[in-house]
Short mmCIF file of C-alpha atoms in Angstrom, two decimals:
data_model
loop_
_atom_site.label_atom_id
_atom_site.label_comp_id
_atom_site.label_asym_id
_atom_site.label_seq_id
_atom_site.Cartn_x
_atom_site.Cartn_y
_atom_site.Cartn_z
CA MET A 1 -10.20 25.50 -16.56
CA ARG A 2 -10.65 26.53 -13.61
CA PHE A 3 -13.59 25.24 -11.43
CA SER A 4 -15.98 28.13 -10.14
CA PHE A 5 -19.47 29.54 -10.03
CA LEU A 6 -18.46 31.94 -13.32
CA ASN A 7 -17.48 28.20 -15.31
CA LEU A 8 -19.69 26.06 -13.88
CA ALA A 9 -22.77 29.34 -15.14
CA LYS A 10 -20.84 29.72 -18.41
CA GLN A 11 -20.62 25.68 -19.30
CA ALA A 12 -24.50 25.66 -17.95
CA LEU A 13 -25.23 27.66 -20.69
CA SER A 14 -24.09 25.23 -23.49
CA ALA A 15 -25.05 21.80 -21.29
CA HIS A 16 -21.72 21.32 -20.28
CA ARG A 17 -21.01 19.85 -23.21
CA HIS A 18 -17.42 22.58 -23.83
CA TRP A 19 -15.38 21.44 -20.61
CA PRO A 20 -11.75 21.04 -21.78
CA GLU A 21 -10.40 17.55 -21.23
CA GLN A 22 -8.76 17.24 -18.03
CA TRP A 23 -5.26 16.51 -18.54
CA ARG A 24 -3.15 16.23 -21.77
CA PHE A 25 -2.69 13.10 -23.66
CA PRO A 26 1.29 14.20 -24.94
CA GLU A 27 3.53 11.31 -26.28
CA PRO A 28 6.69 11.33 -24.68
CA LYS A 29 9.80 13.56 -25.67
CA ALA A 30 13.57 12.54 -26.12
CA GLU A 31 14.84 13.76 -22.53
CA TYR A 32 13.20 15.16 -19.55
CA ASP A 33 14.94 17.15 -16.17
CA ALA A 34 13.32 13.80 -14.13
CA ILE A 35 10.94 10.70 -14.62
CA ILE A 36 8.37 9.31 -12.20
CA ILE A 37 7.68 5.66 -12.88
CA GLY A 38 3.96 4.86 -11.70
CA ALA A 39 0.93 7.39 -12.09
CA GLY A 40 -0.72 6.59 -9.12
CA GLY A 41 -1.75 9.28 -6.27
CA HIS A 42 1.76 8.99 -4.95
CA GLY A 43 3.39 8.97 -8.52
CA LEU A 44 1.45 11.88 -9.43
CA GLY A 45 1.23 14.13 -6.49
CA THR A 46 4.85 13.81 -6.91
CA ALA A 47 5.09 15.25 -10.32
CA TYR A 48 2.68 18.00 -8.94
CA TYR A 49 4.76 19.11 -5.64
CA LEU A 50 7.92 19.23 -8.14
CA ALA A 51 6.42 21.52 -10.59
CA LYS A 52 4.80 23.67 -7.77
CA GLU A 53 7.21 23.80 -5.19
CA HIS A 54 10.67 22.91 -7.09
CA GLY A 55 10.14 24.72 -10.33
CA LEU A 56 10.61 21.52 -12.38
CA THR A 57 7.47 21.28 -14.92
CA ASN A 58 10.22 19.63 -17.85
CA ILE A 59 9.30 16.33 -16.20
CA ALA A 60 7.18 13.26 -17.23
CA VAL A 61 4.97 10.48 -15.76
CA LEU A 62 4.80 6.82 -17.06
CA GLU A 63 2.16 4.64 -16.37
CA LYS A 64 2.10 1.19 -17.57
CA GLY A 65 -1.96 1.23 -17.67
CA TRP A 66 -4.25 4.29 -17.05
CA LEU A 67 -3.54 6.52 -14.35
CA GLY A 68 -4.60 6.01 -10.87
CA GLY A 69 -5.32 2.15 -12.25
CA GLY A 70 -3.34 0.08 -9.54
CA ASN A 71 -3.67 0.22 -5.74
CA THR A 72 -5.11 3.98 -5.69
CA GLY A 73 -8.44 3.13 -7.29
CA ARG A 74 -8.30 -0.51 -5.34
CA ASN A 75 -8.31 0.89 -1.49
CA THR A 76 -10.95 1.55 0.80
CA THR A 77 -9.40 4.75 1.68
CA ILE A 78 -8.95 5.60 4.86
CA ILE A 79 -7.11 8.61 6.42
CA ARG A 80 -5.69 8.71 9.91
CA SER A 81 -2.09 9.78 11.57
CA ASN A 82 -2.19 8.08 14.83
CA TYR A 83 0.90 5.69 14.52
CA LEU A 84 3.01 4.89 17.56
CA TRP A 85 6.18 6.08 16.86
CA GLU A 86 7.62 10.09 16.24
CA GLU A 87 8.76 9.48 12.50
CA SER A 88 5.28 8.02 11.54
CA GLN A 89 3.51 10.45 13.11
CA GLY A 90 5.67 13.09 11.40
CA LEU A 91 5.04 11.66 7.98
CA TYR A 92 1.32 10.80 8.11
CA GLU A 93 0.12 13.59 10.06
CA HIS A 94 2.34 15.94 7.46
CA SER A 95 -0.04 14.08 5.37
CA VAL A 96 -3.46 14.70 6.96
CA LYS A 97 -2.58 18.38 7.26
CA LEU A 98 -2.32 18.74 3.48
CA TRP A 99 -5.71 16.77 2.89
CA GLU A 100 -7.49 19.26 5.26
CA ASN A 101 -7.02 22.07 2.08
CA LEU A 102 -6.75 20.01 -0.85
CA SER A 103 -9.51 20.33 -2.55
CA ALA A 104 -8.89 24.11 -2.45
CA GLU A 105 -5.19 23.84 -3.28
CA LEU A 106 -6.04 21.57 -6.40
CA ASN A 107 -9.12 23.48 -7.30
CA TYR A 108 -10.70 19.59 -7.33
CA ASN A 109 -13.17 18.33 -4.62
CA VAL A 110 -11.22 15.11 -3.46
CA MET A 111 -14.26 15.02 -0.99
CA TYR A 112 -11.76 14.85 2.09
CA SER A 113 -13.87 13.93 4.91
CA PRO A 114 -12.99 13.70 8.47
CA ARG A 115 -15.60 11.82 9.92
CA GLY A 116 -13.41 10.20 12.77
CA VAL A 117 -11.87 6.76 13.14
CA MET A 118 -12.37 4.34 15.16
CA MET A 119 -9.81 1.56 16.62
CA LEU A 120 -11.90 -1.43 18.12
CA ALA A 121 -9.90 -3.12 21.08
CA HIS A 122 -11.13 -6.79 21.93
CA THR A 123 -8.38 -7.88 24.26
CA VAL A 124 -6.35 -6.53 27.21
CA HIS A 125 -3.34 -6.64 24.81
CA ASP A 126 -5.41 -4.58 22.63
CA ILE A 127 -5.95 -1.91 25.19
CA GLN A 128 -2.71 -1.30 26.87
CA VAL A 129 -1.61 -0.63 22.96
CA PHE A 130 -4.16 1.88 22.04
CA LYS A 131 -3.73 3.59 25.05
CA ARG A 132 -0.02 3.99 24.22
CA HIS A 133 -0.78 4.97 20.88
CA VAL A 134 -3.26 8.00 22.65
CA HIS A 135 -0.82 8.75 25.09
CA ALA A 136 2.34 9.13 22.27
CA ASN A 137 -0.05 10.96 19.62
CA ARG A 138 -1.03 13.43 22.24
CA LEU A 139 2.25 14.22 22.77
CA GLN A 140 2.94 15.03 19.75
CA GLY A 141 -0.05 17.06 19.35
CA ILE A 142 -2.13 14.39 17.43
CA ASP A 143 -5.41 13.94 18.47
CA ASN A 144 -6.59 10.55 19.57
CA GLU A 145 -8.45 10.01 22.55
CA TRP A 146 -10.07 6.60 24.60
CA LEU A 147 -13.54 5.55 24.42
CA THR A 148 -15.54 3.45 26.52
CA PRO A 149 -17.70 0.61 24.59
CA GLU A 150 -20.67 2.58 25.67
CA GLN A 151 -18.75 5.79 24.25
CA ALA A 152 -17.84 3.55 20.88
CA LYS A 153 -21.58 3.06 20.28
CA GLU A 154 -23.00 6.62 20.84
CA PHE A 155 -20.34 7.84 18.22
CA CYS A 156 -21.06 4.67 15.52
CA PRO A 157 -24.83 3.18 16.86
CA ILE A 158 -24.92 0.44 14.79
CA LEU A 159 -21.70 -0.94 16.26
CA ASN A 160 -22.41 -4.07 18.43
CA ILE A 161 -20.90 -3.52 22.33
CA SER A 162 -22.67 -7.04 23.83
CA PRO A 163 -20.35 -8.89 26.25
CA ASN A 164 -21.89 -12.34 24.14
CA MET A 165 -19.18 -11.87 21.31
CA ARG A 166 -16.68 -13.75 21.00
CA TYR A 167 -14.07 -11.14 20.87
CA PRO A 168 -16.27 -8.10 22.97
CA ILE A 169 -15.53 -5.07 22.03
CA LEU A 170 -13.37 -2.93 25.57
CA GLY A 171 -13.24 0.12 24.11
CA ALA A 172 -12.02 2.19 21.38
CA ALA A 173 -8.98 4.58 20.09
CA LEU A 174 -10.81 7.69 18.41
CA GLN A 175 -9.08 9.93 15.72
CA ARG A 176 -11.75 12.15 15.14
CA ARG A 177 -9.37 14.43 12.48
CA GLY A 178 -9.45 11.13 10.32
CA GLY A 179 -11.97 9.97 7.99
CA THR A 180 -11.75 9.29 3.89
CA ALA A 181 -11.52 10.73 1.03
CA ARG A 182 -12.60 10.18 -2.94
CA HIS A 183 -9.45 7.72 -4.07
CA ASP A 184 -9.76 8.16 -7.42
CA ALA A 185 -10.51 11.99 -7.52
CA VAL A 186 -7.09 12.05 -5.72
CA ALA A 187 -5.38 11.26 -8.80
CA TRP A 188 -7.88 12.97 -11.15
CA GLY A 189 -7.14 16.00 -9.11
CA TYR A 190 -3.24 16.38 -9.00
CA ALA A 191 -2.71 14.66 -12.26
CA ARG A 192 -5.16 17.28 -13.73
CA ALA A 193 -2.90 20.43 -11.43
CA ALA A 194 0.17 18.89 -12.89
CA SER A 195 -0.56 18.34 -16.61
CA ALA A 196 -1.87 22.39 -16.24
CA MET A 197 2.05 22.86 -15.24
CA GLY A 198 3.50 21.51 -18.36
CA VAL A 199 3.82 17.99 -16.67
CA ASP A 200 3.54 15.14 -19.33
CA ILE A 201 1.41 12.12 -17.75
CA ILE A 202 2.30 9.13 -20.55
CA GLN A 203 0.02 6.18 -20.23
CA ASN A 204 -0.19 3.19 -21.59
CA CYS A 205 3.82 2.93 -21.42
CA GLU A 206 5.65 0.28 -19.63
CA VAL A 207 8.93 0.49 -18.53
CA LYS A 208 11.21 -2.58 -19.90
CA GLY A 209 14.62 -1.29 -18.48
CA ILE A 210 17.04 1.74 -16.85
CA ARG A 211 20.05 2.69 -18.65
CA ARG A 212 23.12 3.29 -16.75
CA ASP A 213 25.96 5.03 -17.92
CA PRO A 214 29.76 3.54 -17.38
CA GLN A 215 29.75 5.35 -13.70
CA GLY A 216 26.68 3.74 -13.09
CA ALA A 217 24.22 6.69 -12.77
CA VAL A 218 20.52 6.94 -14.39
CA THR A 219 20.72 7.96 -18.01
CA GLY A 220 16.97 6.95 -19.20
CA VAL A 221 14.49 4.60 -19.51
CA GLU A 222 13.66 2.06 -22.39
CA THR A 223 9.71 1.77 -22.39
CA THR A 224 7.32 0.24 -24.35
CA LYS A 225 7.05 3.79 -26.56
CA GLY A 226 11.06 4.08 -27.13
CA PHE A 227 14.02 5.53 -25.12
CA ILE A 228 13.34 8.79 -22.96
CA GLY A 229 16.30 10.50 -21.27
CA THR A 230 16.51 11.43 -17.77
CA LYS A 231 19.11 12.37 -15.10
CA LYS A 232 16.49 11.59 -12.80
CA ILE A 233 14.20 8.82 -12.02
CA GLY A 234 11.55 8.50 -9.44
CA VAL A 235 10.07 5.03 -8.74
CA VAL A 236 6.67 4.99 -7.14
CA ALA A 237 5.53 1.33 -8.47
CA ALA A 238 3.58 0.27 -5.46
CA GLY A 239 3.53 -3.23 -5.87
CA HIS A 240 5.61 -3.84 -8.56
CA THR A 241 8.94 -2.03 -7.22
CA SER A 242 10.73 -4.76 -6.78
CA VAL A 243 10.50 -5.89 -10.40
CA VAL A 244 11.59 -2.22 -11.55
CA MET A 245 13.99 -1.79 -9.32
CA SER A 246 15.53 -4.90 -10.38
CA MET A 247 15.87 -3.10 -13.64
CA ALA A 248 18.93 -0.81 -12.25
CA ASP A 249 20.02 -4.00 -10.25
CA VAL A 250 18.88 -2.88 -6.65
CA ARG A 251 17.42 -5.18 -4.33
CA MET A 252 14.66 -4.50 -2.34
CA PRO A 253 13.73 -5.34 1.05
CA LEU A 254 9.93 -5.53 -0.03
CA GLU A 255 7.53 -8.27 -0.52
CA SER A 256 4.40 -7.97 -2.81
CA TYR A 257 1.45 -9.16 -1.30
CA PRO A 258 -2.53 -9.40 -2.81
CA LEU A 259 -4.76 -6.77 -0.08
CA GLN A 260 -8.75 -7.42 -0.86
CA ALA A 261 -11.51 -5.47 -0.34
CA LEU A 262 -14.79 -5.58 -1.25
CA VAL A 263 -17.88 -3.04 -1.05
CA SER A 264 -21.58 -4.08 -0.30
CA GLU A 265 -24.95 -3.23 -2.00
CA PRO A 266 -25.87 0.66 -1.87
CA ILE A 267 -28.15 1.84 1.42
CA LYS A 268 -29.23 4.48 2.94
CA PRO A 269 -26.70 6.35 5.60
CA ILE A 270 -26.24 3.60 8.19
CA MET A 271 -22.22 4.53 9.23
CA PRO A 272 -21.04 7.90 9.90
CA CYS A 273 -17.42 6.95 10.76
CA VAL A 274 -14.53 4.13 10.01
CA VAL A 275 -14.29 1.49 12.06
CA MET A 276 -11.18 -0.60 12.09
CA SER A 277 -10.47 -3.95 14.08
CA ASN A 278 -7.24 -4.80 13.53
CA THR A 279 -7.48 -8.10 16.05
CA ILE A 280 -10.08 -9.38 13.91
CA HIS A 281 -9.05 -7.99 10.90
CA ALA A 282 -12.23 -5.55 10.18
CA TYR A 283 -11.95 -2.45 8.56
CA MET A 284 -15.53 -0.65 6.87
CA SER A 285 -16.76 2.96 6.20
CA GLN A 286 -19.95 4.01 3.64
CA SER A 287 -18.80 5.56 0.59
CA ASP A 288 -21.10 8.86 -0.23
CA LYS A 289 -22.93 6.47 -2.62
CA GLY A 290 -24.10 4.44 -0.10
CA GLU A 291 -22.32 1.46 -0.34
CA LEU A 292 -20.43 0.12 2.75
CA VAL A 293 -16.69 -0.31 2.01
CA ILE A 294 -14.68 -2.96 3.62
CA GLY A 295 -11.13 -4.14 3.84
CA ALA A 296 -10.27 -7.94 4.47
CA GLY A 297 -6.24 -8.80 5.11
CA THR A 298 -3.22 -9.72 2.67
CA ASP A 299 -2.29 -13.21 1.97
CA ALA A 300 -0.51 -15.57 3.30
CA TYR A 301 1.75 -15.63 0.17
CA THR A 302 3.80 -13.21 -2.20
CA SER A 303 1.75 -12.54 -5.19
CA TYR A 304 1.61 -10.13 -8.16
CA SER A 305 -2.14 -11.92 -9.23
CA GLN A 306 -4.35 -9.05 -7.75
CA THR A 307 -7.02 -11.63 -6.87
CA GLY A 308 -6.33 -13.35 -3.52
CA GLY A 309 -8.01 -16.45 -2.11
CA LEU A 310 -11.67 -16.01 -1.11
CA HIS A 311 -11.19 -17.27 2.66
CA ILE A 312 -9.22 -13.91 3.50
CA THR A 313 -12.49 -12.13 2.56
CA THR A 314 -14.98 -14.60 4.07
CA HIS A 315 -13.05 -14.26 7.18
CA THR A 316 -13.28 -10.80 7.47
CA LEU A 317 -17.18 -10.88 6.26
CA ASP A 318 -17.27 -12.77 9.67
CA ALA A 319 -15.98 -9.99 11.94
CA ILE A 320 -18.26 -7.36 9.97
CA CYS A 321 -21.08 -9.62 10.58
CA GLU A 322 -20.13 -9.90 13.98
CA LEU A 323 -19.39 -6.42 14.81
CA PHE A 324 -22.17 -4.99 13.02
CA PRO A 325 -25.25 -7.38 13.05
CA ASN A 326 -27.57 -5.50 10.75
CA VAL A 327 -25.87 -5.81 8.62
CA ARG A 328 -25.74 -9.17 7.66
CA ARG A 329 -28.47 -9.55 4.81
CA LEU A 330 -26.27 -7.19 2.63
CA ARG A 331 -25.41 -8.70 -0.98
CA MET A 332 -21.51 -7.78 -1.58
CA LEU A 333 -21.50 -5.71 -5.15
CA ARG A 334 -17.91 -6.89 -6.05
CA ASN A 335 -14.69 -7.76 -4.45
CA TRP A 336 -10.91 -7.44 -5.73
CA GLY A 337 -7.27 -7.39 -5.01
CA GLY A 338 -4.46 -4.88 -5.36
CA ILE A 339 -0.60 -6.01 -5.23
CA VAL A 340 1.09 -4.30 -1.94
CA ASP A 341 4.92 -4.10 -1.46
CA VAL A 342 5.37 -4.29 2.56
CA THR A 343 8.59 -3.97 4.19
CA PRO A 344 10.17 -5.99 7.19
CA ASP A 345 9.15 -3.24 9.47
CA ARG A 346 5.78 -1.94 7.76
CA SER A 347 6.80 1.06 7.51
CA PRO A 348 7.43 3.05 4.10
CA ILE A 349 10.85 3.58 2.45
CA LEU A 350 11.22 7.10 0.58
CA SER A 351 14.47 7.06 -0.29
CA LYS A 352 17.84 7.71 -1.89
CA THR A 353 18.91 4.83 -3.50
CA PRO A 354 22.89 2.94 -3.88
CA VAL A 355 22.44 4.68 -7.78
CA LYS A 356 22.80 8.05 -8.22
CA GLY A 357 19.93 9.37 -9.75
CA LEU A 358 17.14 6.54 -8.60
CA TYR A 359 14.86 7.49 -6.10
CA VAL A 360 12.16 5.53 -4.29
CA ASN A 361 9.51 5.61 -3.04
CA CYS A 362 7.84 2.26 -2.12
CA GLY A 363 6.81 0.32 1.24
CA TRP A 364 3.47 1.41 1.80
CA GLY A 365 2.05 -2.03 2.64
CA THR A 366 -1.71 -1.97 3.15
CA GLY A 367 -1.85 1.77 3.95
CA GLY A 368 -0.55 4.14 1.22
CA PHE A 369 -3.70 6.41 0.54
CA LYS A 370 -3.78 8.09 3.91
CA ALA A 371 -0.07 9.25 3.20
CA THR A 372 -0.35 10.29 -0.77
CA PRO A 373 -0.06 13.94 -0.18
CA GLY A 374 2.55 13.80 2.47
CA SER A 375 4.69 11.18 0.30
CA ALA A 376 4.48 13.03 -2.19
CA ASN A 377 5.34 16.29 -0.80
CA VAL A 378 8.41 15.08 0.70
CA PHE A 379 9.31 13.18 -2.32
CA ALA A 380 9.01 15.92 -4.38
CA HIS A 381 11.73 17.58 -2.41
CA THR A 382 14.29 14.29 -1.94
CA ILE A 383 13.65 14.16 -5.60
CA ALA A 384 15.16 18.08 -6.22
CA LYS A 385 17.39 18.53 -3.87
CA ASP A 386 18.99 15.04 -4.18
CA GLU A 387 18.43 14.93 -0.15
CA PRO A 388 15.57 13.86 1.86
CA HIS A 389 13.06 16.60 3.98
CA PRO A 390 13.40 16.33 7.32
CA ILE A 391 10.39 14.54 7.38
CA ASN A 392 11.37 11.71 5.18
CA ALA A 393 15.36 11.35 6.85
CA ALA A 394 14.45 8.08 8.56
CA PHE A 395 12.55 6.44 5.83
CA THR A 396 15.87 5.17 3.90
CA ILE A 397 16.36 1.79 2.56
CA ASP A 398 19.72 1.66 4.77
CA ARG A 399 18.07 1.64 8.34
CA PHE A 400 17.79 -2.46 7.65
CA LYS A 401 21.35 -2.42 7.22
CA THR A 402 21.90 0.12 10.89
CA GLY A 403 19.03 -1.37 12.23
CA ARG A 404 17.08 1.82 13.15
CA LEU A 405 14.14 0.11 12.32
CA ILE A 406 10.43 2.23 12.52
CA ASP A 407 8.61 -0.51 13.73
CA GLU A 408 5.07 -0.30 13.50
CA ALA A 409 4.68 -4.04 12.54
CA ALA A 410 5.03 -4.69 16.48
CA ALA A 411 3.44 -1.45 17.27
CA ALA A 412 0.34 -1.95 15.39
CA ALA A 413 0.39 -5.40 17.25
CA VAL A 414 -1.38 -7.40 15.02
CA ALA A 415 -0.78 -10.60 12.31
CA HIS A 416 -0.48 -8.77 9.63
CA MET B 1 -7.41 -21.05 -2.02
CA LEU B 2 -4.40 -23.10 -2.81
CA LEU B 3 -4.15 -26.97 -3.02
CA ILE B 4 -0.72 -27.54 -2.23
CA PRO B 5 0.95 -31.04 -2.44
CA CYS B 6 2.68 -31.47 0.42
CA PRO B 7 5.64 -33.80 -0.39
CA HIS B 8 4.86 -36.25 2.53
CA CYS B 9 1.00 -35.64 2.62
CA GLY B 10 -0.21 -35.50 -0.86
CA ASN B 11 -2.83 -32.44 -1.94
CA ARG B 12 -4.45 -30.35 1.18
CA PRO B 13 -5.77 -26.87 1.19
CA GLU B 14 -4.09 -24.05 2.15
CA LEU B 15 -5.57 -23.67 5.40
CA GLU B 16 -3.29 -26.47 6.76
CA PHE B 17 -0.08 -25.14 6.20
CA ARG B 18 1.73 -21.57 7.35
CA TYR B 19 3.90 -19.58 4.41
CA ALA B 20 7.38 -19.35 5.50
CA GLY B 21 8.80 -16.73 3.15
CA GLU B 22 11.59 -17.09 0.65
CA ALA B 23 13.59 -20.47 0.56
CA HIS B 24 16.91 -21.13 0.06
CA ILE B 25 18.53 -18.39 2.37
CA ALA B 26 21.10 -19.40 4.40
CA ARG B 27 21.82 -17.92 8.01
CA PRO B 28 25.75 -16.41 7.62
CA ALA B 29 27.88 -19.48 8.73
CA ASP B 30 30.02 -16.68 10.96
CA PRO B 31 28.42 -14.49 12.60
CA SER B 32 31.31 -12.41 14.25
CA SER B 33 32.73 -11.75 11.03
CA THR B 34 29.26 -10.89 8.99
CA SER B 35 28.79 -7.12 8.19
CA ASP B 36 26.19 -5.49 8.63
CA GLN B 37 25.04 -5.41 4.92
CA GLU B 38 25.34 -8.93 5.16
CA TRP B 39 23.02 -9.18 8.04
CA ALA B 40 20.85 -6.80 6.10
CA GLU B 41 20.78 -8.89 3.07
CA TYR B 42 20.28 -12.14 4.72
CA LEU B 43 17.39 -10.82 7.24
CA TYR B 44 15.01 -8.56 4.98
CA PHE B 45 16.24 -8.48 1.10
CA ARG B 46 14.28 -10.67 -0.68
CA SER B 47 14.16 -11.16 -4.71
CA ASN B 48 10.59 -10.77 -5.13
CA PRO B 49 10.25 -11.84 -8.47
CA LYS B 50 7.45 -11.46 -11.02
CA GLY B 51 7.35 -15.46 -12.16
CA LEU B 52 8.98 -18.23 -10.49
CA HIS B 53 9.48 -18.18 -6.83
CA ILE B 54 11.36 -20.67 -4.20
CA GLU B 55 9.44 -20.43 -1.19
CA ARG B 56 8.98 -22.45 2.28
CA TRP B 57 5.95 -23.65 3.62
CA ARG B 58 5.08 -25.71 6.81
CA HIS B 59 2.26 -28.06 7.00
CA VAL B 60 1.27 -27.16 10.94
CA SER B 61 -2.28 -28.88 10.71
CA GLY B 62 -0.70 -32.26 9.22
CA CYS B 63 2.73 -33.89 9.42
CA ALA B 64 4.36 -30.54 10.68
CA ARG B 65 7.22 -30.42 8.34
CA PHE B 66 9.21 -27.68 6.39
CA PHE B 67 8.98 -28.25 2.64
CA ASN B 68 10.14 -26.13 -0.60
CA CYS B 69 8.05 -24.93 -3.16
CA VAL B 70 8.26 -23.46 -6.49
CA ARG B 71 4.75 -21.16 -7.67
CA ASP B 72 4.41 -18.77 -10.38
CA THR B 73 3.63 -15.89 -8.66
CA VAL B 74 1.33 -14.20 -11.33
CA SER B 75 -0.41 -17.12 -12.15
CA ASP B 76 0.01 -18.93 -8.44
CA ARG B 77 0.47 -22.16 -10.18
CA ILE B 78 2.29 -24.86 -8.30
CA LEU B 79 5.19 -26.66 -10.29
CA LYS B 80 7.03 -28.41 -7.62
CA THR B 81 7.28 -29.25 -4.31
CA TYR B 82 9.94 -30.90 -2.29
CA PRO B 83 11.58 -31.76 1.32
CA ALA B 84 13.42 -29.47 2.67
CA GLY B 85 17.55 -29.92 2.19
CA GLN B 86 17.21 -30.77 -0.94
CA PRO B 87 19.17 -28.51 -3.61
CA LYS B 88 17.55 -25.68 -6.01
CA PRO B 89 15.55 -27.47 -8.62
CA ASP B 90 16.01 -25.99 -12.02
CA LEU B 91 13.47 -23.63 -13.00
CA GLU B 92 14.55 -23.98 -17.02
CA ALA B 93 14.00 -27.33 -16.79
CA LEU B 94 10.12 -27.52 -14.57
CA VAL B 95 9.04 -24.33 -16.64
CA LYS B 96 9.34 -26.98 -19.74
CA GLU B 97 8.05 -29.55 -18.12
CA ALA B 98 4.86 -27.41 -16.84
CA GLY B 99 5.07 -26.49 -20.34
CA GLN B 100 4.03 -30.28 -21.57
#
């Protein structure tokens, strides 16, 4: 049922007790035209675009837990496209353009809020790097502008620009079209729209193996709900990508790390934008519920523990208290960890693999949420056409062999 | 925070150490005859297991020496540390030992 004024009024007459379920809960069929492993935002979005743009509706999304329960439900929801390299700019800007119209397209309010993302510079090196980003972005038609410390404070009044800070703010790069969206709503919106087109979303169904024929092509997956046949598998398993790919004997250039985030108790609106500081490791915005949403760094070592060390969050809170002195007495409500899969160049992989019929979308590391619509859109194209979309053509696994890396790691100029 | 048993200094907090990636990855012996694929494997491809992981650590704020460590990546429990240069331990035997 569409969300509309008419339906809202109709449902109001029965006190909203008769809204239908937003998606179906089907049992798996014996065979599908394609199977997506992982029902996070990227996986559900891939299914949605496969159905909508490529006419593939006999497909399934398999999920070990519940949909949107992994990194989609754990991230700090920052959206931006101010990357350095043209390949990245193409991919992330494609995504921002899809974000702009996503609520209308899905008939589901994903609460995309282009409130501006401001990245702080604390050293001369930061200034040089960010100015380079500003120029590189503007050459590609992507908005990004340089602000003085005073202009930064005008944009975010609670910012401390005192010269007496340990790492004083020397300026900032501002992308006004950047912002946030409601992370759960993105997964739910894609799930609802995909399910309505016939996509089976099968939760609590863990993939245990990938079956292949003697030529090596995939023929299906072994799951906790039995064998399901298919000729095409799209792996969108985030931190667990290496584990799933090893079922098809494919080694990946990935390492999985815990990444933490935390939220404060809810307060009245004090923060009109997103502020990021790569140099001193602090990321903060305010949710519509009033909680301050804070992103910390990754742990030093690989792990699947979904927790992370307390000293990592403490380090981030040190920086937050310095940047925003008036939040010092706030209590933190919750902190949690997710497992992010990191590539050597910090750019994602959206690619075919050496195995016929097996495709992989991974390596988003610490910043995959912003790319959800764009990633899903071009990955669906890759699966449907068996060749990459021009936007993701450079994001292959082969780039680690050819040396054509997309080195956002060096471009970001921070210790990741 | 991990408590890491440095094989030279004993138990020390994680803050004294620097992580240095998967262990026992040997640099190709003859670089000029090494293929692009083999270079890629050496430089970038990692086993990234969900389970026992053999990794290098360096005790930067202590003895400054590299050593190897066997850690379970699900529980973060450290099963064994040993000086660099020693061969890979028998993981099955380690699991049995730890289970006791």
